[in-house]
Coordinates of C-alpha atoms in Angstrom, one line a residue:
M1 CA -0.7 -117.5 -111.0
K2 CA -0.9 -119.2 -107.9
K3 CA -1.4 -122.9 -107.1
L4 CA -4.8 -124.8 -107.1
N5 CA -5.4 -127.2 -104.5
T6 CA -7.1 -130.6 -105.8
S7 CA -10.5 -129.6 -105.1
S8 CA -10.0 -126.2 -107.4
L9 CA -8.6 -128.4 -109.9
F10 CA -11.8 -130.7 -110.2
I11 CA -13.6 -127.7 -110.8
I12 CA -12.1 -125.8 -113.0
F13 CA -11.9 -129.6 -114.6
T14 CA -15.0 -130.1 -114.3
A15 CA -16.4 -126.8 -115.8
I16 CA -14.0 -127.5 -119.2
F17 CA -15.8 -130.5 -119.8
Y18 CA -19.5 -128.8 -119.4
C19 CA -17.9 -126.1 -121.8
C20 CA -16.6 -128.4 -124.5
S21 CA -20.2 -129.2 -125.4
G22 CA -20.8 -126.5 -126.2
Q23 CA -17.3 -124.3 -128.1
D24 CA -18.8 -120.9 -128.3
K25 CA -17.7 -117.4 -126.1
G26 CA -19.6 -118.1 -123.3
S27 CA -17.8 -121.1 -122.5
K28 CA -14.0 -119.2 -122.3
N29 CA -16.0 -116.6 -120.3
F30 CA -17.5 -118.9 -117.4
I31 CA -14.6 -120.7 -117.0
E32 CA -12.7 -117.3 -116.7
S33 CA -15.5 -116.2 -114.1
V34 CA -15.0 -119.9 -112.1
E35 CA -10.6 -119.4 -112.1
E36 CA -11.3 -115.4 -110.9
R37 CA -13.7 -117.1 -107.9
L38 CA -11.4 -119.4 -107.0
L39 CA -8.6 -117.2 -106.9
D40 CA -10.5 -115.5 -104.5
V41 CA -11.5 -117.7 -102.2
D42 CA -8.1 -118.8 -102.0
E43 CA -6.9 -114.7 -100.9
N44 CA -10.2 -114.6 -98.9
R45 CA -9.1 -118.0 -97.2
Q46 CA -5.3 -116.7 -96.6
K47 CA -6.5 -113.5 -95.1
V48 CA -8.8 -115.7 -92.5
G49 CA -6.0 -117.7 -91.7
E50 CA -4.0 -114.4 -90.5
I51 CA -6.8 -113.2 -88.4
I52 CA -7.3 -116.4 -86.8
D53 CA -3.0 -116.3 -86.3
Q54 CA -3.3 -112.8 -84.8
R55 CA -5.9 -114.6 -82.4
V56 CA -4.0 -117.3 -81.3
S57 CA -0.6 -114.8 -81.0
E58 CA -3.1 -112.9 -78.4
V59 CA -4.3 -116.1 -76.7
K60 CA -1.2 -117.9 -75.8
P61 CA 0.6 -115.9 -73.5
N62 CA -2.0 -116.8 -71.3
L63 CA -2.4 -120.5 -71.3
P64 CA -2.5 -122.3 -69.7
Y65 CA -5.7 -121.4 -68.0
D66 CA -6.5 -123.6 -65.3
F67 CA -10.3 -122.5 -64.5
K68 CA -10.3 -124.7 -61.2
N69 CA -13.2 -126.7 -61.9
G70 CA -10.9 -129.3 -63.2
I71 CA -10.9 -128.2 -66.4
I72 CA -7.7 -126.3 -67.9
F73 CA -7.6 -124.2 -71.1
Q74 CA -4.6 -125.5 -72.6
D75 CA -3.7 -124.4 -76.2
V76 CA -5.6 -122.8 -79.2
I77 CA -4.4 -123.2 -82.6
N78 CA -5.1 -121.9 -86.2
E79 CA -6.2 -125.0 -88.0
Y80 CA -6.4 -124.9 -92.0
D81 CA -7.0 -121.0 -91.4
I82 CA -10.9 -121.2 -91.2
N83 CA -11.4 -123.0 -87.7
Q84 CA -9.8 -121.4 -84.6
V85 CA -9.3 -124.5 -82.1
F86 CA -9.9 -124.1 -78.6
I87 CA -8.1 -127.2 -76.6
Y88 CA -8.2 -128.2 -72.8
S89 CA -7.1 -131.1 -70.8
V90 CA -9.5 -132.3 -68.5
S91 CA -9.0 -133.7 -64.8
D92 CA -11.4 -136.6 -63.2
E93 CA -12.9 -133.6 -61.6
G94 CA -14.3 -132.0 -64.5
V95 CA -15.3 -134.6 -66.8
D96 CA -18.6 -134.3 -65.3
I97 CA -19.0 -131.1 -66.4
V98 CA -17.5 -131.1 -69.8
L99 CA -20.0 -133.7 -70.4
N100 CA -23.2 -132.6 -69.2
Y101 CA -22.9 -129.2 -68.9
I102 CA -20.8 -128.1 -71.6
S103 CA -23.2 -127.8 -74.8
K104 CA -23.2 -126.2 -78.0
N105 CA -26.0 -124.1 -77.4
Q106 CA -23.7 -123.0 -73.7
L107 CA -21.2 -122.0 -75.8
I108 CA -22.9 -119.7 -77.7
Q109 CA -25.0 -118.2 -75.3
D110 CA -21.7 -117.7 -73.6
S111 CA -19.9 -116.4 -76.7
K112 CA -22.7 -113.9 -77.4
A113 CA -22.2 -112.2 -73.7
A114 CA -18.7 -111.5 -74.2
D115 CA -19.5 -110.0 -77.7
A116 CA -16.5 -113.3 -78.8
Y117 CA -18.8 -114.1 -81.8
K118 CA -18.5 -111.0 -83.7
L119 CA -15.3 -111.8 -85.0
A120 CA -16.2 -115.4 -86.5
V121 CA -19.5 -114.5 -87.9
K122 CA -17.7 -111.3 -89.8
H123 CA -14.7 -113.2 -91.1
G124 CA -16.5 -116.6 -91.8
I125 CA -14.0 -118.6 -88.8
N126 CA -15.6 -121.7 -87.2
S127 CA -14.5 -122.2 -83.2
V128 CA -13.8 -125.8 -82.4
Y129 CA -13.6 -126.4 -78.5
R130 CA -12.0 -129.9 -78.4
Y131 CA -11.9 -131.3 -74.5
Y132 CA -9.2 -133.9 -73.8
H133 CA -9.2 -136.6 -70.5
D134 CA -5.8 -138.8 -70.2
N135 CA -4.7 -137.6 -73.4
E136 CA -8.2 -138.8 -75.3
L137 CA -10.3 -136.5 -77.3
L138 CA -13.7 -136.6 -74.5
K139 CA -15.4 -134.7 -76.7
E140 CA -16.0 -132.4 -79.2
I141 CA -17.8 -128.6 -80.0
R142 CA -17.7 -127.3 -83.2
I143 CA -19.6 -123.8 -83.8
E144 CA -20.2 -122.4 -87.4
P145 CA -20.7 -118.5 -88.3
Q146 CA -24.1 -119.6 -89.0
D147 CA -25.0 -120.9 -86.0
Y148 CA -24.9 -117.8 -84.4

């Protein structure tokens, strides 16, 4: 049997508490159903993590990538098996571009134009874009699958 995380245990204990107030066969089936669903979520998250890991391994050999506008694509990481995180370093020259021209809507449009969003939508992957200037977070944009 797989280990359950803290939130999983909370849900199970809540279900047990709820079910104990009405001792019938439905209570046992409900608990088993909740446990099965939690295990399915855990398995799905692992699969999503593997997909993100594969994308990361495909992109990393091409990094760093200098856009020649003060923005350098430095890294891509898998965060918590649900977020693909794109990390950029921004020079003084690129700060204006990041603050005034890079937006969630713009990133969504760019992703749609390149069909880059399809895998994220299909597997429920969040895309997070982090822009750092002088080692401090300048801007973060989070795009969830339903945003497309």
